[in-house]
Amino acid sequence: MNDEERPAASSVVALAFGRYIVEPFFSPCPAPEVLVKMVSIIGISVVMAVNCWSVNWATRLNILLTTIKMAALVLIIVPGMIKLASGHTENFHKAFDTSSLTVGKLPLAFYAGLYAYAGWFFFFFFFFRNIPLSIILSMVTVTIAYLLTNISYYTVMTSQDVLESNAVAVTFADRALQGFSSVIPILVAVSCFGSLTGGCFTTPRMLFSGAREGQWPVLFSMIHIRNQTPLPVMLLMYPTVVFMILAGELFGLLNFYSFSRWLFMGLNTIGLIVHRYRNPDLPRPFKVHLFVPAVFTGVCFFIVGMSLYSDPRNTGIGFSLTLTGVPIYFLLVHKQRLPLRFIRAYHTLTKKLQILLEVVPQEVQTY
């Protein structure tokens, strides 16, 4: 997983948060983009500050916001199911009309759909003791919740209404929950804020683990002496997310982020296949038939390759930034081949930043 993917994912969620905070004040007119971006930056700043200050605060906040997120989904699902049960099925007539479908649009549709259902990927982190059960439970939970949510949306709105809306939940609330409509956008914004909190909690620790393995500068494997948070990685991630919020827009960042994500997903499953062939007798907690990762890899490379044609600007930028990992790999993993002067300067800079940030290597080995 490359280093620009996670900041891009956080910037997408931050922009959605800013949109749902601002949009109700300007409805039915579009909200000013500058204001949306500023609110998005405030949101990510608060989340980063909490994660830098205290692990316990970040964990408790994440649990609270996850509960609110489920409440928001219920408030969207229940009115939609009631209208559907009362016979409002007209929006589902010719629901799968493919007359406007083109191969060029297909990979970008995959990106948007796979991003919407990516909650299983993070849910999986919390059930690592039983991998098959965690995969099944997370995928079923996210699929059922989001499928019912989309059915509710399309019960109340037509597909054209969904496409034209900058904040779908706001439009849904205006039509399905009159007199209670202001609550839904707030809950959705809180849900986005919760996703930001979870992403900013897990992502720095992934980079933190990579630094412990020697794949990043050693400074990023250190924690704050009092707060015991991975402060250097947080400070690396924050300006990157802010820059992406200022420079990009939601769907462009989504394509940029998805390209690198699914490229590396495909490379990971290729690695699985190669490992199985080279080490067929190694003990494994569970196994699947190689047909499954082979099909998954093929789909990954298909949508990644076609997206270069469909959105060459954003996916091309993602591809270019991915290639920057090659020189960085040799600079960090094979730095012993570099001139001695460079190595000394590297260690001096690390010590000075360590003193400035008040960070130290982890004392207790947990890996």
GROMACS .gro file of C-alpha atoms in nm:
model
  367
    1MET     CA    1   0.000   0.000   0.000
    2ASN     CA    2   0.166   0.320  -0.115
    3ASP     CA    3   0.204   0.636   0.087
    4GLU     CA    4  -0.026   0.871  -0.107
    5GLU     CA    5  -0.328   0.640  -0.093
    6ARG     CA    6  -0.429   0.693   0.269
    7PRO     CA    7  -0.404   1.077   0.275
    8ALA     CA    8  -0.611   1.080  -0.044
    9ALA     CA    9  -0.876   0.859   0.119
   10SER     CA   10  -0.888   1.090   0.421
   11SER     CA   11  -0.918   1.396   0.198
   12VAL     CA   12  -1.218   1.240   0.018
   13VAL     CA   13  -1.396   1.180   0.349
   14ALA     CA   14  -1.301   1.527   0.474
   15LEU     CA   15  -1.453   1.689   0.163
   16ALA     CA   16  -1.772   1.486   0.214
   17PHE     CA   17  -1.780   1.605   0.575
   18GLY     CA   18  -1.740   1.968   0.468
   19ARG     CA   19  -2.007   1.927   0.200
   20TYR     CA   20  -2.269   1.793   0.443
   21ILE     CA   21  -2.193   2.062   0.700
   22VAL     CA   22  -2.221   2.349   0.454
   23GLU     CA   23  -2.478   2.229   0.198
   24PRO     CA   24  -2.794   2.261   0.417
   25PHE     CA   25  -2.725   2.633   0.471
   26PHE     CA   26  -2.729   2.705   0.096
   27SER     CA   27  -2.987   2.450  -0.029
   28PRO     CA   28  -3.123   2.446  -0.297
   29CYS     CA   29  -2.829   2.650  -0.431
   30PRO     CA   30  -2.481   2.491  -0.450
   31ALA     CA   31  -2.251   2.562  -0.159
   32PRO     CA   32  -1.933   2.770  -0.222
   33GLU     CA   33  -1.640   2.535  -0.284
   34VAL     CA   34  -1.400   2.753  -0.085
   35LEU     CA   35  -1.620   2.728   0.222
   36VAL     CA   36  -1.655   2.350   0.181
   37LYS     CA   37  -1.277   2.313   0.164
   38MET     CA   38  -1.220   2.534   0.468
   39VAL     CA   39  -1.470   2.337   0.679
   40SER     CA   40  -1.306   2.015   0.556
   41ILE     CA   41  -0.965   2.140   0.673
   42ILE     CA   42  -1.110   2.234   1.013
   43GLY     CA   43  -1.255   1.884   1.044
   44ILE     CA   44  -0.929   1.705   0.961
   45SER     CA   45  -0.738   1.943   1.192
   46VAL     CA   46  -0.958   1.854   1.489
   47VAL     CA   47  -0.927   1.481   1.417
   48MET     CA   48  -0.548   1.501   1.386
   49ALA     CA   49  -0.522   1.703   1.708
   50VAL     CA   50  -0.722   1.443   1.902
   51ASN     CA   51  -0.515   1.156   1.759
   52CYS     CA   52  -0.191   1.338   1.843
   53TRP     CA   53  -0.304   1.416   2.197
   54SER     CA   54  -0.444   1.089   2.329
   55VAL     CA   55  -0.497   0.731   2.214
   56ASN     CA   56  -0.781   0.686   2.464
   57TRP     CA   57  -0.963   0.998   2.349
   58ALA     CA   58  -0.932   0.893   1.985
   59THR     CA   59  -1.063   0.544   2.064
   60ARG     CA   60  -1.360   0.667   2.267
   61LEU     CA   61  -1.447   0.928   2.005
   62ASN     CA   62  -1.434   0.664   1.733
   63ILE     CA   63  -1.671   0.434   1.924
   64LEU     CA   64  -1.916   0.720   1.988
   65LEU     CA   65  -1.915   0.835   1.626
   66THR     CA   66  -1.955   0.479   1.497
   67THR     CA   67  -2.270   0.447   1.708
   68ILE     CA   68  -2.403   0.774   1.565
   69LYS     CA   69  -2.317   0.652   1.215
   70MET     CA   70  -2.534   0.343   1.262
   71ALA     CA   71  -2.817   0.562   1.392
   72ALA     CA   72  -2.790   0.777   1.077
   73LEU     CA   73  -2.813   0.470   0.857
   74VAL     CA   74  -3.122   0.351   1.045
   75LEU     CA   75  -3.289   0.691   1.004
   76ILE     CA   76  -3.230   0.669   0.629
   77ILE     CA   77  -3.323   0.301   0.589
   78VAL     CA   78  -3.650   0.298   0.789
   79PRO     CA   79  -3.839   0.577   0.600
   80GLY     CA   80  -3.727   0.431   0.268
   81MET     CA   81  -3.844   0.081   0.361
   82ILE     CA   82  -4.180   0.219   0.478
   83LYS     CA   83  -4.235   0.399   0.145
   84LEU     CA   84  -4.124   0.089  -0.046
   85ALA     CA   85  -4.365  -0.131   0.152
   86SER     CA   86  -4.650   0.113   0.075
   87GLY     CA   87  -4.601   0.058  -0.298
   88HIS     CA   88  -4.365   0.336  -0.410
   89THR     CA   89  -4.171   0.127  -0.662
   90GLU     CA   90  -4.190   0.354  -0.967
   91ASN     CA   91  -3.823   0.458  -0.941
   92PHE     CA   92  -3.715   0.096  -0.979
   93HIS     CA   93  -3.878   0.050  -1.319
   94LYS     CA   94  -3.596  -0.003  -1.569
   95ALA     CA   95  -3.352   0.039  -1.280
   96PHE     CA   96  -3.080  -0.148  -1.466
   97ASP     CA   97  -3.105   0.037  -1.795
   98THR     CA   98  -2.767  -0.006  -1.967
   99SER     CA   99  -2.831   0.213  -2.272
  100SER     CA  100  -2.576   0.473  -2.155
  101LEU     CA  101  -2.318   0.217  -2.041
  102THR     CA  102  -1.976   0.242  -2.206
  103VAL     CA  103  -1.656   0.052  -2.137
  104GLY     CA  104  -1.474   0.379  -2.071
  105LYS     CA  105  -1.707   0.467  -1.782
  106LEU     CA  106  -1.700   0.120  -1.630
  107PRO     CA  107  -1.375   0.142  -1.427
  108LEU     CA  108  -1.471   0.476  -1.271
  109ALA     CA  109  -1.809   0.327  -1.174
  110PHE     CA  110  -1.619   0.038  -1.014
  111TYR     CA  111  -1.402   0.285  -0.823
  112ALA     CA  112  -1.704   0.469  -0.680
  113GLY     CA  113  -1.890   0.149  -0.593
  114LEU     CA  114  -1.592  -0.027  -0.438
  115TYR     CA  115  -1.508   0.284  -0.236
  116ALA     CA  116  -1.864   0.300  -0.099
  117TYR     CA  117  -1.841  -0.061   0.023
  118ALA     CA  118  -1.484  -0.036   0.152
  119GLY     CA  119  -1.600  -0.038   0.513
  120TRP     CA  120  -1.540  -0.414   0.524
  121PHE     CA  121  -1.168  -0.341   0.479
  122PHE     CA  122  -1.146  -0.145   0.806
  123PHE     CA  123  -1.393  -0.361   0.995
  124PHE     CA  124  -1.157  -0.648   0.923
  125PHE     CA  125  -0.878  -0.485   1.129
  126PHE     CA  126  -1.067  -0.545   1.453
  127PHE     CA  127  -1.128  -0.919   1.406
  128PHE     CA  128  -0.782  -1.047   1.322
  129ARG     CA  129  -0.806  -1.354   1.549
  130ASN     CA  130  -1.040  -1.532   1.310
  131ILE     CA  131  -0.967  -1.417   0.957
  132PRO     CA  132  -1.236  -1.612   0.764
  133LEU     CA  133  -1.506  -1.511   1.014
  134SER     CA  134  -1.394  -1.146   1.009
  135ILE     CA  135  -1.407  -1.131   0.629
  136ILE     CA  136  -1.751  -1.290   0.614
  137LEU     CA  137  -1.893  -1.081   0.900
  138SER     CA  138  -1.752  -0.751   0.776
  139MET     CA  139  -1.858  -0.798   0.413
  140VAL     CA  140  -2.210  -0.913   0.505
  141THR     CA  141  -2.259  -0.628   0.756
  142VAL     CA  142  -2.142  -0.353   0.521
  143THR     CA  143  -2.320  -0.497   0.217
  144ILE     CA  144  -2.658  -0.529   0.391
  145ALA     CA  145  -2.638  -0.184   0.555
  146TYR     CA  146  -2.533   0.003   0.241
  147LEU     CA  147  -2.763  -0.194   0.011
  148LEU     CA  148  -3.065  -0.105   0.224
  149THR     CA  149  -2.946   0.258   0.234
  150ASN     CA  150  -2.927   0.276  -0.145
  151ILE     CA  151  -3.267   0.112  -0.182
  152SER     CA  152  -3.408   0.383   0.048
  153TYR     CA  153  -3.242   0.655  -0.159
  154TYR     CA  154  -3.385   0.521  -0.486
  155THR     CA  155  -3.729   0.469  -0.335
  156VAL     CA  156  -3.751   0.843  -0.266
  157MET     CA  157  -3.537   0.980  -0.554
  158THR     CA  158  -3.487   0.896  -0.918
  159SER     CA  159  -3.144   0.807  -1.052
  160GLN     CA  160  -3.125   1.150  -1.215
  161ASP     CA  161  -3.198   1.316  -0.880
  162VAL     CA  162  -2.913   1.119  -0.721
  163LEU     CA  163  -2.671   1.215  -0.999
  164GLU     CA  164  -2.760   1.584  -0.979
  165SER     CA  165  -2.739   1.609  -0.598
  166ASN     CA  166  -2.413   1.725  -0.441
  167ALA     CA  167  -2.527   1.584  -0.104
  168VAL     CA  168  -2.765   1.292  -0.157
  169ALA     CA  169  -2.865   1.259   0.209
  170VAL     CA  170  -2.969   1.627   0.216
  171THR     CA  171  -3.198   1.578  -0.085
  172PHE     CA  172  -3.332   1.256   0.066
  173ALA     CA  173  -3.409   1.424   0.399
  174ASP     CA  174  -3.586   1.717   0.231
  175ARG     CA  175  -3.825   1.474   0.057
  176ALA     CA  176  -3.869   1.191   0.306
  177LEU     CA  177  -3.832   1.360   0.645
  178GLN     CA  178  -4.001   1.696   0.619
  179GLY     CA  179  -3.978   1.875   0.951
  180PHE     CA  180  -3.694   1.646   1.055
  181SER     CA  181  -3.476   1.697   0.750
  182SER     CA  182  -3.204   1.904   0.918
  183VAL     CA  183  -3.104   1.611   1.140
  184ILE     CA  184  -2.997   1.375   0.860
  185PRO     CA  185  -2.721   1.596   0.708
  186ILE     CA  186  -2.584   1.657   1.058
  187LEU     CA  187  -2.577   1.284   1.130
  188VAL     CA  188  -2.414   1.211   0.795
  189ALA     CA  189  -2.152   1.478   0.864
  190VAL     CA  190  -2.089   1.319   1.204
  191SER     CA  191  -2.061   0.983   1.028
  192CYS     CA  192  -1.796   1.127   0.794
  193PHE     CA  193  -1.621   1.274   1.096
  194GLY     CA  194  -1.619   0.926   1.251
  195SER     CA  195  -1.469   0.779   0.934
  196LEU     CA  196  -1.201   1.047   0.948
  197THR     CA  197  -1.128   0.957   1.309
  198GLY     CA  198  -1.098   0.588   1.228
  199GLY     CA  199  -0.881   0.650   0.922
  200CYS     CA  200  -0.650   0.886   1.110
  201PHE     CA  201  -0.623   0.629   1.389
  202THR     CA  202  -0.531   0.330   1.169
  203THR     CA  203  -0.335   0.488   0.882
  204PRO     CA  204  -0.049   0.644   1.084
  205ARG     CA  205  -0.004   0.312   1.264
  206MET     CA  206   0.034   0.134   0.931
  207LEU     CA  207   0.311   0.375   0.835
  208PHE     CA  208   0.449   0.344   1.189
  209SER     CA  209   0.474  -0.034   1.142
  210GLY     CA  210   0.642   0.012   0.805
  211ALA     CA  211   0.903   0.238   0.965
  212ARG     CA  212   0.974  -0.028   1.229
  213GLU     CA  213   1.046  -0.271   0.945
  214GLY     CA  214   1.295  -0.028   0.789
  215GLN     CA  215   1.070   0.080   0.500
  216TRP     CA  216   1.044   0.440   0.624
  217PRO     CA  217   1.287   0.669   0.808
  218VAL     CA  218   1.340   0.555   1.166
  219LEU     CA  219   1.192   0.883   1.297
  220PHE     CA  220   0.845   0.763   1.190
  221SER     CA  221   0.875   0.454   1.413
  222MET     CA  222   0.892   0.671   1.727
  223ILE     CA  223   0.617   0.773   1.970
  224HIS     CA  224   0.568   1.080   2.189
  225ILE     CA  225   0.724   1.039   2.533
  226ARG     CA  226   0.410   1.147   2.724
  227ASN     CA  227   0.111   1.092   2.495
  228GLN     CA  228   0.248   0.768   2.345
  229THR     CA  229   0.107   0.854   2.003
  230PRO     CA  230   0.294   0.819   1.669
  231LEU     CA  231   0.338   1.197   1.643
  232PRO     CA  232   0.594   1.211   1.356
  233VAL     CA  233   0.370   1.009   1.125
  234MET     CA  234   0.071   1.227   1.215
  235LEU     CA  235   0.268   1.541   1.131
  236LEU     CA  236   0.367   1.387   0.799
  237MET     CA  237   0.012   1.295   0.708
  238TYR     CA  238  -0.160   1.620   0.807
  239PRO     CA  239  -0.009   1.864   0.551
  240THR     CA  240  -0.047   1.601   0.278
  241VAL     CA  241  -0.420   1.571   0.346
  242VAL     CA  242  -0.462   1.950   0.362
  243PHE     CA  243  -0.282   1.993   0.028
  244MET     CA  244  -0.505   1.733  -0.139
  245ILE     CA  245  -0.818   1.901  -0.002
  246LEU     CA  246  -0.708   2.238  -0.141
  247ALA     CA  247  -0.585   2.108  -0.476
  248GLY     CA  248  -0.846   1.846  -0.561
  249GLU     CA  249  -1.216   1.776  -0.580
  250LEU     CA  250  -1.404   1.479  -0.441
  251PHE     CA  251  -1.444   1.254  -0.746
  252GLY     CA  252  -1.103   1.341  -0.887
  253LEU     CA  253  -0.941   1.246  -0.557
  254LEU     CA  254  -1.153   0.931  -0.548
  255ASN     CA  255  -1.017   0.819  -0.886
  256PHE     CA  256  -0.664   0.918  -0.788
  257TYR     CA  257  -0.687   0.724  -0.462
  258SER     CA  258  -0.863   0.421  -0.611
  259PHE     CA  259  -0.605   0.373  -0.886
  260SER     CA  260  -0.319   0.319  -0.643
  261ARG     CA  261  -0.532   0.119  -0.401
  262TRP     CA  262  -0.651  -0.138  -0.653
  263LEU     CA  263  -0.315  -0.154  -0.825
  264PHE     CA  264  -0.156  -0.262  -0.499
  265MET     CA  265  -0.448  -0.490  -0.418
  266GLY     CA  266  -0.379  -0.673  -0.743
  267LEU     CA  267  -0.005  -0.688  -0.673
  268ASN     CA  268  -0.077  -0.830  -0.325
  269THR     CA  269  -0.289  -1.112  -0.463
  270ILE     CA  270  -0.023  -1.190  -0.725
  271GLY     CA  271   0.219  -1.220  -0.436
  272LEU     CA  272  -0.022  -1.462  -0.268
  273ILE     CA  273  -0.035  -1.682  -0.579
  274VAL     CA  274   0.345  -1.680  -0.619
  275HIS     CA  275   0.390  -1.762  -0.249
  276ARG     CA  276   0.152  -2.055  -0.273
  277TYR     CA  277   0.340  -2.200  -0.569
  278ARG     CA  278   0.684  -2.150  -0.416
  279ASN     CA  279   0.589  -2.277  -0.069
  280PRO     CA  280   0.301  -2.521  -0.115
  281ASP     CA  281   0.364  -2.712   0.209
  282LEU     CA  282   0.384  -2.422   0.455
  283PRO     CA  283   0.117  -2.432   0.731
  284ARG     CA  284  -0.159  -2.176   0.675
  285PRO     CA  285  -0.449  -2.072   0.901
  286PHE     CA  286  -0.689  -2.106   0.607
  287LYS     CA  287  -0.672  -2.151   0.229
  288VAL     CA  288  -0.889  -2.066  -0.068
  289HIS     CA  289  -0.872  -2.207  -0.418
  290LEU     CA  290  -0.626  -2.012  -0.634
  291PHE     CA  291  -0.906  -1.944  -0.881
  292VAL     CA  292  -1.044  -1.682  -0.637
  293PRO     CA  293  -0.729  -1.463  -0.611
  294ALA     CA  294  -0.666  -1.513  -0.984
  295VAL     CA  295  -1.008  -1.371  -1.075
  296PHE     CA  296  -0.969  -1.090  -0.820
  297THR     CA  297  -0.628  -0.999  -0.965
  298GLY     CA  298  -0.768  -0.994  -1.318
  299VAL     CA  299  -1.051  -0.760  -1.217
  300CYS     CA  300  -0.809  -0.530  -1.031
  301PHE     CA  301  -0.577  -0.492  -1.329
  302PHE     CA  302  -0.869  -0.451  -1.570
  303ILE     CA  303  -1.022  -0.155  -1.382
  304VAL     CA  304  -0.677  -0.005  -1.312
  305GLY     CA  305  -0.572  -0.029  -1.679
  306MET     CA  306  -0.901   0.104  -1.814
  307SER     CA  307  -0.906   0.392  -1.565
  308LEU     CA  308  -0.588   0.528  -1.724
  309TYR     CA  309  -0.797   0.568  -2.039
  310SER     CA  310  -1.114   0.692  -1.865
  311ASP     CA  311  -0.953   0.951  -1.636
  312PRO     CA  312  -0.591   0.990  -1.752
  313ARG     CA  313  -0.525   1.304  -1.547
  314ASN     CA  314  -0.603   1.181  -1.195
  315THR     CA  315  -0.502   0.820  -1.247
  316GLY     CA  316  -0.187   0.933  -1.428
  317ILE     CA  317  -0.091   1.148  -1.131
  318GLY     CA  318  -0.153   0.849  -0.904
  319PHE     CA  319   0.066   0.630  -1.126
  320SER     CA  320   0.344   0.890  -1.129
  321LEU     CA  321   0.341   0.928  -0.751
  322THR     CA  322   0.349   0.549  -0.717
  323LEU     CA  323   0.670   0.538  -0.920
  324THR     CA  324   0.833   0.782  -0.677
  325GLY     CA  325   0.836   0.495  -0.429
  326VAL     CA  326   1.116   0.328  -0.626
  327PRO     CA  327   1.393   0.583  -0.549
  328ILE     CA  328   1.258   0.627  -0.195
  329TYR     CA  329   1.288   0.250  -0.146
  330PHE     CA  330   1.654   0.253  -0.242
  331LEU     CA  331   1.722   0.566  -0.036
  332LEU     CA  332   1.574   0.412   0.280
  333VAL     CA  333   1.607   0.035   0.255
  334HIS     CA  334   1.947   0.034   0.086
  335LYS     CA  335   2.088   0.355   0.228
  336GLN     CA  336   2.413   0.176   0.322
  337ARG     CA  337   2.507   0.208  -0.045
  338LEU     CA  338   2.487   0.587  -0.024
  339PRO     CA  339   2.784   0.816   0.051
  340LEU     CA  340   2.891   0.829   0.417
  341ARG     CA  341   2.827   1.206   0.425
  342PHE     CA  342   2.461   1.150   0.337
  343ILE     CA  343   2.419   0.881   0.605
  344ARG     CA  344   2.570   1.108   0.873
  345ALA     CA  345   2.346   1.399   0.773
  346TYR     CA  346   2.047   1.164   0.785
  347HIS     CA  347   2.126   1.050   1.141
  348THR     CA  348   2.195   1.409   1.257
  349LEU     CA  349   1.864   1.532   1.120
  350THR     CA  350   1.682   1.238   1.281
  351LYS     CA  351   1.831   1.319   1.625
  352LYS     CA  352   1.743   1.689   1.601
  353LEU     CA  353   1.385   1.617   1.497
  354GLN     CA  354   1.359   1.357   1.772
  355ILE     CA  355   1.453   1.618   2.032
  356LEU     CA  356   1.223   1.881   1.880
  357LEU     CA  357   0.919   1.649   1.870
  358GLU     CA  358   0.999   1.476   2.202
  359VAL     CA  359   0.970   1.128   2.053
  360VAL     CA  360   1.156   0.805   2.131
  361PRO     CA  361   1.163   0.449   1.993
  362GLN     CA  362   0.905   0.214   2.137
  363GLU     CA  363   1.046   0.061   2.457
  364VAL     CA  364   0.834  -0.254   2.473
  365GLN     CA  365   0.869  -0.486   2.175
  366THR     CA  366   0.518  -0.574   2.057
  367TYR     CA  367   0.621  -0.718   1.722
   0.00000   0.00000   0.00000
